[in-house]
C-alpha cells in the first residue's frame, strides 16, 4: 500500500481506481520489458492518457502476434500436407523428369502459362478458357477507357458550367444588382400606401356591392320600355337628320350673323329677280300663244 496516495485512506473509490491503474502499469511494464528484450525502456511521462495509449497498443500487438502465430501454424500444416501428398503422388517422378527434359522455349512457355494461371486465378488452366478470359479482360479494359473518356468529357462540361456559374455570381454581385440607396424610403412609402389602400378597401367593397346589386326602389326594365325608348330614339334620330339637312342648306354662309343676314338678303333679292324673270317669260309665252291663235 506504499504506492497509494494519502487520499485513498479517506476515499475507497480512489483507492480502487489507483489499484487498477497500478495493475495496468504492471502489465505495460512487463510488455515493454519483453519488447525491449529485457532492457529497460526509455523514460516517458506516466499519466492516464499515456496508459490508455499503451494499453491499446499492447492489445493490438498481442492480437497481431496471435494472428501471425495462427498463420504460421496454418502454413506449416499446409506445407506438411503438401509434402505428404507429394510423397504419395505416383506421377511426381514423371512430372519431374518431364520438367527436367523441357527445352528453353518449353520452360519459358510453361512458366508463362503458370504465371498467367496464377494471375487469372485459374488453378486448372485451359488454353481456350485463358484466351476467353483475356478477351473479356480486354473488353473490360476498353469499356473502362470509354467510360474514362466520357467522365473526362463530363468533367470538362462541369468545369465549363462552373465557370459560367462563377461569371453569373460575379454579375449578380456587381453594382447593377445591388439595391438602391433609398430602398428603405421606398419600402416605407410602399408600406404607407398599402396601409392607406387597406383602410379604403372596406369602403370600396361597399361601393362595388352597392353598384353590383340594385336596390328594390329601382324600376324593372321590360320589353315594352325598351320598345318605347327605341321609338323615342328613332324620332330623335329623324329630327337630327332634318336638322342636319337644314344646316346643310346654310352651307357657305359666313359665321358672322350680320354678314349671314346680308348674304341671305342678297340671295332673296336674286330669288325675287328670278321669279320676276319667270313671270315675264310666262306672260310673253301666253301673249305669243294668243297672237298665233288670232292669226289662224
mmCIF file of C-alpha atoms in Angstrom:
data_model
loop_
_atom_site.group_PDB
_atom_site.id
_atom_site.type_symbol
_atom_site.label_atom_id
_atom_site.label_comp_id
_atom_site.label_asym_id
_atom_site.label_seq_id
_atom_site.Cartn_x
_atom_site.Cartn_y
_atom_site.Cartn_z
ATOM 1 C CA UNK A 1 0.000 0.000 0.000
ATOM 2 C CA UNK A 2 3.032 2.281 -0.035
ATOM 3 C CA UNK A 3 2.422 3.295 -3.670
ATOM 4 C CA UNK A 4 -1.069 4.625 -2.880
ATOM 5 C CA UNK A 5 -1.683 8.309 -2.221
ATOM 6 C CA UNK A 6 -2.920 9.613 1.145
ATOM 7 C CA UNK A 7 -6.328 10.370 -0.417
ATOM 8 C CA UNK A 8 -7.031 6.638 -0.676
ATOM 9 C CA UNK A 9 -7.288 6.390 3.100
ATOM 10 C CA UNK A 10 -10.391 8.584 3.061
ATOM 11 C CA UNK A 11 -11.837 7.533 -0.346
ATOM 12 C CA UNK A 12 -12.275 3.830 -1.139
ATOM 13 C CA UNK A 13 -13.229 4.617 -4.755
ATOM 14 C CA UNK A 14 -9.977 6.499 -5.300
ATOM 15 C CA UNK A 15 -8.066 3.610 -3.748
ATOM 16 C CA UNK A 16 -9.789 1.128 -6.047
ATOM 17 C CA UNK A 17 -9.012 3.253 -9.097
ATOM 18 C CA UNK A 18 -5.343 3.609 -8.154
ATOM 19 C CA UNK A 19 -5.022 -0.140 -7.548
ATOM 20 C CA UNK A 20 -6.475 -0.824 -11.017
ATOM 21 C CA UNK A 21 -4.068 1.667 -12.609
ATOM 22 C CA UNK A 22 -1.159 0.048 -10.763
ATOM 23 C CA UNK A 23 -2.118 -3.355 -12.186
ATOM 24 C CA UNK A 24 -2.379 -1.906 -15.694
ATOM 25 C CA UNK A 25 1.023 -0.219 -15.358
ATOM 26 C CA UNK A 26 2.448 -3.539 -14.221
ATOM 27 C CA UNK A 27 1.092 -5.183 -17.385
ATOM 28 C CA UNK A 28 2.531 -2.403 -19.559
ATOM 29 C CA UNK A 29 5.928 -2.626 -17.854
ATOM 30 C CA UNK A 30 6.101 -6.387 -18.429
ATOM 31 C CA UNK A 31 5.066 -5.948 -22.074
ATOM 32 C CA UNK A 32 7.661 -3.222 -22.685
ATOM 33 C CA UNK A 33 10.324 -5.320 -20.968
ATOM 34 C CA UNK A 34 9.501 -8.231 -23.286
ATOM 35 C CA UNK A 35 9.585 -5.998 -26.377
ATOM 36 C CA UNK A 36 12.947 -4.497 -25.427
ATOM 37 C CA UNK A 37 14.419 -7.974 -24.777
ATOM 38 C CA UNK A 38 14.862 -7.476 -21.055
ATOM 39 C CA UNK A 39 16.335 -3.986 -21.368
ATOM 40 C CA UNK A 40 14.593 -1.098 -19.609
ATOM 41 C CA UNK A 41 12.542 1.089 -21.977
ATOM 42 C CA UNK A 42 13.282 4.815 -22.404
ATOM 43 C CA UNK A 43 11.846 7.194 -19.848
ATOM 44 C CA UNK A 44 8.393 8.605 -20.644
ATOM 45 C CA UNK A 45 5.672 10.525 -18.877
ATOM 46 C CA UNK A 46 3.335 8.347 -16.878
ATOM 47 C CA UNK A 47 -0.225 9.638 -16.916
ATOM 48 C CA UNK A 48 -3.696 8.355 -17.729
ATOM 49 C CA UNK A 49 -3.515 9.294 -21.431
ATOM 50 C CA UNK A 50 -0.194 7.500 -21.856
ATOM 51 C CA UNK A 51 -1.595 4.474 -20.046
ATOM 52 C CA UNK A 52 -4.632 4.314 -22.355
ATOM 53 C CA UNK A 53 -2.467 4.604 -25.463
ATOM 54 C CA UNK A 54 -0.029 1.917 -24.292
ATOM 55 C CA UNK A 55 -2.874 -0.433 -23.325
ATOM 56 C CA UNK A 56 -4.441 -0.054 -26.768
ATOM 57 C CA UNK A 57 -1.063 -0.599 -28.435
ATOM 58 C CA UNK A 58 -0.347 -3.664 -26.318
ATOM 59 C CA UNK A 59 -3.769 -5.152 -27.086
ATOM 60 C CA UNK A 60 -3.332 -4.548 -30.810
ATOM 61 C CA UNK A 61 0.181 -6.011 -30.728
ATOM 62 C CA UNK A 62 -0.959 -9.121 -28.909
ATOM 63 C CA UNK A 63 -3.781 -9.646 -31.403
ATOM 64 C CA UNK A 64 -1.359 -9.216 -34.284
ATOM 65 C CA UNK A 65 1.061 -11.679 -32.701
ATOM 66 C CA UNK A 66 -1.736 -14.192 -32.301
ATOM 67 C CA UNK A 67 -2.727 -13.789 -35.952
ATOM 68 C CA UNK A 68 0.891 -14.223 -37.054
ATOM 69 C CA UNK A 69 1.192 -17.370 -34.968
ATOM 70 C CA UNK A 70 -2.021 -18.756 -36.386
ATOM 71 C CA UNK A 71 -0.910 -18.013 -39.958
ATOM 72 C CA UNK A 72 2.436 -19.647 -39.289
ATOM 73 C CA UNK A 73 0.697 -22.740 -37.927
ATOM 74 C CA UNK A 74 -1.638 -22.871 -40.939
ATOM 75 C CA UNK A 75 1.247 -22.513 -43.379
ATOM 76 C CA UNK A 76 3.242 -25.187 -41.543
ATOM 77 C CA UNK A 77 0.296 -27.581 -41.617
ATOM 78 C CA UNK A 78 -0.305 -26.854 -45.297
ATOM 79 C CA UNK A 79 3.364 -27.455 -46.087
ATOM 80 C CA UNK A 80 3.314 -30.737 -44.220
ATOM 81 C CA UNK A 81 0.158 -31.831 -46.041
ATOM 82 C CA UNK A 82 1.683 -30.814 -49.374
ATOM 83 C CA UNK A 83 4.836 -32.768 -48.623
ATOM 84 C CA UNK A 84 2.778 -35.765 -47.580
ATOM 85 C CA UNK A 85 0.659 -35.636 -50.742
ATOM 86 C CA UNK A 86 3.759 -35.150 -52.888
ATOM 87 C CA UNK A 87 5.431 -38.169 -51.377
ATOM 88 C CA UNK A 88 2.345 -40.249 -52.106
ATOM 89 C CA UNK A 89 1.934 -38.940 -55.680
ATOM 90 C CA UNK A 90 2.942 -41.657 -58.139
ATOM 91 C CA UNK A 91 3.318 -39.215 -61.035
ATOM 92 C CA UNK A 92 5.845 -36.967 -59.304
ATOM 93 C CA UNK A 93 8.751 -38.744 -60.971
ATOM 94 C CA UNK A 94 7.170 -38.402 -64.387
ATOM 95 C CA UNK A 95 6.460 -34.696 -63.848
ATOM 96 C CA UNK A 96 9.968 -34.103 -62.543
ATOM 97 C CA UNK A 97 11.506 -35.898 -65.500
ATOM 98 C CA UNK A 98 9.269 -34.011 -67.924
ATOM 99 C CA UNK A 99 10.218 -30.673 -66.386
ATOM 100 C CA UNK A 100 13.918 -31.504 -66.497
ATOM 101 C CA UNK A 101 13.787 -32.544 -70.151
ATOM 102 C CA UNK A 102 11.916 -29.449 -71.381
ATOM 103 C CA UNK A 103 13.684 -27.119 -73.790
ATOM 104 C CA UNK A 104 14.321 -23.495 -73.014
ATOM 105 C CA UNK A 105 11.279 -22.412 -75.022
ATOM 106 C CA UNK A 106 9.199 -25.077 -73.358
ATOM 107 C CA UNK A 107 10.263 -23.935 -69.911
ATOM 108 C CA UNK A 108 9.510 -20.307 -70.854
ATOM 109 C CA UNK A 109 6.088 -21.280 -72.188
ATOM 110 C CA UNK A 110 5.352 -23.378 -69.110
ATOM 111 C CA UNK A 111 6.407 -20.537 -66.822
ATOM 112 C CA UNK A 112 4.319 -18.029 -68.793
ATOM 113 C CA UNK A 113 1.327 -20.368 -68.638
ATOM 114 C CA UNK A 114 1.737 -20.873 -64.901
ATOM 115 C CA UNK A 115 2.173 -17.135 -64.252
ATOM 116 C CA UNK A 116 -0.901 -16.379 -66.357
ATOM 117 C CA UNK A 117 -2.899 -19.029 -64.498
ATOM 118 C CA UNK A 118 -1.882 -17.557 -61.155
ATOM 119 C CA UNK A 119 -2.661 -14.016 -62.336
ATOM 120 C CA UNK A 120 -6.075 -15.028 -63.674
ATOM 121 C CA UNK A 121 -6.762 -17.235 -60.634
ATOM 122 C CA UNK A 122 -7.152 -20.387 -62.738
ATOM 123 C CA UNK A 123 -5.831 -23.407 -60.809
ATOM 124 C CA UNK A 124 -6.572 -25.756 -63.731
ATOM 125 C CA UNK A 125 -5.681 -23.700 -66.786
ATOM 126 C CA UNK A 126 -7.091 -24.387 -70.224
ATOM 127 C CA UNK A 127 -5.907 -22.542 -73.294
ATOM 128 C CA UNK A 128 -9.418 -21.725 -74.513
ATOM 129 C CA UNK A 129 -10.560 -20.577 -71.076
ATOM 130 C CA UNK A 130 -7.451 -18.440 -70.637
ATOM 131 C CA UNK A 131 -7.897 -16.905 -74.095
ATOM 132 C CA UNK A 132 -11.563 -16.187 -73.424
ATOM 133 C CA UNK A 133 -10.660 -14.630 -70.104
ATOM 134 C CA UNK A 134 -8.009 -12.457 -71.760
ATOM 135 C CA UNK A 135 -10.559 -11.282 -74.351
ATOM 136 C CA UNK A 136 -13.002 -10.447 -71.570
ATOM 137 C CA UNK A 137 -10.298 -8.502 -69.782
ATOM 138 C CA UNK A 138 -9.506 -6.596 -72.981
ATOM 139 C CA UNK A 139 -13.198 -5.797 -73.477
ATOM 140 C CA UNK A 140 -13.467 -4.611 -69.886
ATOM 141 C CA UNK A 141 -10.345 -2.518 -70.362
ATOM 142 C CA UNK A 142 -11.777 -0.885 -73.498
ATOM 143 C CA UNK A 143 -15.078 -0.275 -71.720
ATOM 144 C CA UNK A 144 -13.279 1.333 -68.812
ATOM 145 C CA UNK A 145 -11.297 3.507 -71.243
ATOM 146 C CA UNK A 146 -14.520 4.670 -72.897
ATOM 147 C CA UNK A 147 -16.078 5.366 -69.526
ATOM 148 C CA UNK A 148 -12.966 7.283 -68.541
ATOM 149 C CA UNK A 149 -13.236 9.387 -71.712
ATOM 150 C CA UNK A 150 -16.906 10.050 -71.001
ATOM 151 C CA UNK A 151 -16.099 11.021 -67.448
ATOM 152 C CA UNK A 152 -13.406 13.360 -68.759
ATOM 153 C CA UNK A 153 -15.878 14.955 -71.181
ATOM 154 C CA UNK A 154 -18.447 15.281 -68.414
ATOM 155 C CA UNK A 155 -15.824 16.815 -66.159
ATOM 156 C CA UNK A 156 -14.952 19.346 -68.869
ATOM 157 C CA UNK A 157 -18.638 20.271 -69.247
ATOM 158 C CA UNK A 158 -18.991 20.578 -65.495
ATOM 159 C CA UNK A 159 -15.939 22.817 -65.322
ATOM 160 C CA UNK A 160 -17.413 24.987 -68.084
ATOM 161 C CA UNK A 161 -20.708 25.218 -66.231
ATOM 162 C CA UNK A 162 -18.867 26.063 -63.022
ATOM 163 C CA UNK A 163 -17.052 28.862 -64.831
ATOM 164 C CA UNK A 164 -20.372 30.148 -66.179
ATOM 165 C CA UNK A 165 -21.843 29.975 -62.684
ATOM 166 C CA UNK A 166 -18.873 31.914 -61.320
ATOM 167 C CA UNK A 167 -19.400 34.550 -64.014
ATOM 168 C CA UNK A 168 -23.108 34.704 -63.179
ATOM 169 C CA UNK A 169 -22.340 35.039 -59.477
ATOM 170 C CA UNK A 170 -19.927 37.847 -60.289
ATOM 171 C CA UNK A 171 -22.604 39.604 -62.336
ATOM 172 C CA UNK A 172 -25.173 39.181 -59.572
ATOM 173 C CA UNK A 173 -22.733 40.606 -57.058
ATOM 174 C CA UNK A 174 -21.966 43.587 -59.277
ATOM 175 C CA UNK A 175 -23.254 47.092 -58.651
ATOM 176 C CA UNK A 176 -26.043 46.688 -61.206
ATOM 177 C CA UNK A 177 -27.847 44.178 -58.976
ATOM 178 C CA UNK A 178 -27.245 45.994 -55.712
ATOM 179 C CA UNK A 179 -30.247 47.622 -54.007
ATOM 180 C CA UNK A 180 -30.646 51.352 -54.384
ATOM 181 C CA UNK A 181 -29.581 53.683 -51.618
ATOM 182 C CA UNK A 182 -33.134 54.888 -50.969
ATOM 183 C CA UNK A 183 -34.545 51.375 -50.744
ATOM 184 C CA UNK A 184 -35.552 51.898 -47.124
ATOM 185 C CA UNK A 185 -37.533 55.027 -48.033
ATOM 186 C CA UNK A 186 -39.224 53.205 -50.910
ATOM 187 C CA UNK A 187 -40.205 50.361 -48.603
ATOM 188 C CA UNK A 188 -41.629 52.818 -46.067
ATOM 189 C CA UNK A 189 -43.608 54.635 -48.781
ATOM 190 C CA UNK A 190 -44.956 51.373 -50.152
ATOM 191 C CA UNK A 191 -45.982 50.261 -46.681
ATOM 192 C CA UNK A 192 -47.771 53.566 -46.112
ATOM 193 C CA UNK A 193 -49.603 53.235 -49.432
ATOM 194 C CA UNK A 194 -50.571 49.669 -48.576
ATOM 195 C CA UNK A 195 -51.988 50.812 -45.250
ATOM 196 C CA UNK A 196 -53.970 53.599 -46.920
ATOM 197 C CA UNK A 197 -55.387 51.228 -49.521
ATOM 198 C CA UNK A 198 -56.184 48.688 -46.809
ATOM 199 C CA UNK A 199 -58.124 51.351 -44.909
ATOM 200 C CA UNK A 200 -60.072 52.300 -48.050
ATOM 201 C CA UNK A 201 -60.706 48.703 -49.048
ATOM 202 C CA UNK A 202 -63.920 48.179 -46.981
ATOM 203 C CA UNK A 203 -65.418 51.384 -48.389
ATOM 204 C CA UNK A 204 -64.554 50.348 -51.938
ATOM 205 C CA UNK A 205 -66.063 46.926 -51.354
ATOM 206 C CA UNK A 206 -69.296 48.519 -50.126
ATOM 207 C CA UNK A 207 -69.425 50.767 -53.178
ATOM 208 C CA UNK A 208 -68.848 47.848 -55.514
ATOM 209 C CA UNK A 209 -71.528 45.856 -53.724
ATOM 210 C CA UNK A 210 -73.989 48.743 -53.998
ATOM 211 C CA UNK A 211 -73.283 49.050 -57.724
ATOM 212 C CA UNK A 212 -73.483 45.336 -58.343
ATOM 213 C CA UNK A 213 -76.817 44.770 -56.586
ATOM 214 C CA UNK A 214 -79.558 47.365 -57.442
ATOM 215 C CA UNK A 215 -81.924 48.462 -54.708
ATOM 216 C CA UNK A 216 -85.543 47.422 -54.617
ATOM 217 C CA UNK A 217 -86.659 51.021 -55.279
ATOM 218 C CA UNK A 218 -85.333 50.943 -58.859
ATOM 219 C CA UNK A 219 -87.786 50.057 -61.587
ATOM 220 C CA UNK A 220 -87.554 46.848 -63.521
ATOM 221 C CA UNK A 221 -86.922 47.336 -67.237
ATOM 222 C CA UNK A 222 -89.351 45.469 -69.505
ATOM 223 C CA UNK A 223 -89.526 44.830 -73.252
ATOM 224 C CA UNK A 224 -92.279 47.436 -73.567
ATOM 225 C CA UNK A 225 -89.990 50.045 -72.023
ATOM 226 C CA UNK A 226 -87.240 49.086 -74.429
ATOM 227 C CA UNK A 227 -89.580 49.431 -77.439
ATOM 228 C CA UNK A 228 -90.820 52.780 -76.204
ATOM 229 C CA UNK A 229 -87.313 54.078 -75.727
ATOM 230 C CA UNK A 230 -86.381 52.761 -79.154
ATOM 231 C CA UNK A 231 -89.251 54.682 -80.766
ATOM 232 C CA UNK A 232 -88.205 57.846 -78.965
ATOM 233 C CA UNK A 233 -84.668 57.307 -80.134
ATOM 234 C CA UNK A 234 -85.772 56.826 -83.765
ATOM 235 C CA UNK A 235 -87.879 60.001 -83.597
ATOM 236 C CA UNK A 236 -84.951 61.944 -82.210
ATOM 237 C CA UNK A 237 -82.786 60.476 -84.953
ATOM 238 C CA UNK A 238 -85.197 61.720 -87.644
ATOM 239 C CA UNK A 239 -85.235 65.167 -86.059
ATOM 240 C CA UNK A 240 -81.463 65.193 -86.054
ATOM 241 C CA UNK A 241 -81.392 64.223 -89.734
ATOM 242 C CA UNK A 242 -83.869 67.013 -90.605
ATOM 243 C CA UNK A 243 -81.793 69.488 -88.671
ATOM 244 C CA UNK A 244 -78.682 68.308 -90.469
ATOM 245 C CA UNK A 245 -80.399 68.882 -93.839
ATOM 246 C CA UNK A 246 -81.482 72.328 -92.720
ATOM 247 C CA UNK A 247 -77.980 73.102 -91.531
ATOM 248 C CA UNK A 248 -76.565 71.930 -94.858
ATOM 249 C CA UNK A 249 -78.817 74.421 -96.616
ATOM 250 C CA UNK A 250 -76.926 77.176 -94.826
ATOM 251 C CA UNK A 251 -73.628 75.831 -96.051
ATOM 252 C CA UNK A 252 -71.392 78.566 -97.425
ATOM 253 C CA UNK A 253 -72.786 81.346 -95.228
ATOM 254 C CA UNK A 254 -70.362 83.425 -93.166
ATOM 255 C CA UNK A 255 -70.017 82.654 -89.490
ATOM 256 C CA UNK A 256 -70.922 86.223 -88.561
ATOM 257 C CA UNK A 257 -74.678 86.683 -88.092
ATOM 258 C CA UNK A 258 -74.859 90.140 -89.693
ATOM 259 C CA UNK A 259 -72.862 89.022 -92.702
ATOM 260 C CA UNK A 260 -75.007 85.930 -92.971
ATOM 261 C CA UNK A 261 -78.153 88.091 -92.973
ATOM 262 C CA UNK A 262 -76.735 90.313 -95.722
ATOM 263 C CA UNK A 263 -75.874 87.233 -97.739
ATOM 264 C CA UNK A 264 -79.371 85.909 -97.144
ATOM 265 C CA UNK A 265 -80.941 89.199 -98.332
ATOM 266 C CA UNK A 266 -78.834 89.113 -101.486
ATOM 267 C CA UNK A 267 -79.927 85.568 -102.163
ATOM 268 C CA UNK A 268 -83.559 86.553 -101.599
ATOM 269 C CA UNK A 269 -83.201 89.510 -103.975
ATOM 270 C CA UNK A 270 -81.730 87.230 -106.594
ATOM 271 C CA UNK A 271 -84.578 84.799 -105.962
ATOM 272 C CA UNK A 272 -87.163 87.535 -106.460
ATOM 273 C CA UNK A 273 -85.378 88.615 -109.620
ATOM 274 C CA UNK A 274 -85.519 85.111 -110.983
ATOM 275 C CA UNK A 275 -89.202 84.881 -110.068
ATOM 276 C CA UNK A 276 -89.908 88.103 -111.997
ATOM 277 C CA UNK A 277 -87.976 86.798 -114.967
ATOM 278 C CA UNK A 278 -90.001 83.615 -114.848
ATOM 279 C CA UNK A 279 -93.272 85.552 -114.700
ATOM 280 C CA UNK A 280 -92.262 87.793 -117.608
ATOM 281 C CA UNK A 281 -91.251 84.826 -119.686
ATOM 282 C CA UNK A 282 -94.531 83.136 -118.874
ATOM 283 C CA UNK A 283 -96.504 86.271 -119.895
ATOM 284 C CA UNK A 284 -94.561 86.524 -123.156
ATOM 285 C CA UNK A 285 -95.300 82.913 -123.843
ATOM 286 C CA UNK A 286 -99.006 83.484 -123.205
ATOM 287 C CA UNK A 287 -99.078 86.546 -125.466
ATOM 288 C CA UNK A 288 -97.372 84.675 -128.275
ATOM 289 C CA UNK A 289 -99.824 81.853 -127.938
ATOM 290 C CA UNK A 290 -102.791 84.222 -128.106
ATOM 291 C CA UNK A 291 -101.456 86.113 -131.129
ATOM 292 C CA UNK A 292 -100.825 82.943 -133.056
ATOM 293 C CA UNK A 293 -104.371 81.812 -132.311
ATOM 294 C CA UNK A 294 -105.864 85.002 -133.649
ATOM 295 C CA UNK A 295 -103.917 84.779 -136.887
ATOM 296 C CA UNK A 296 -105.250 81.331 -137.557
#
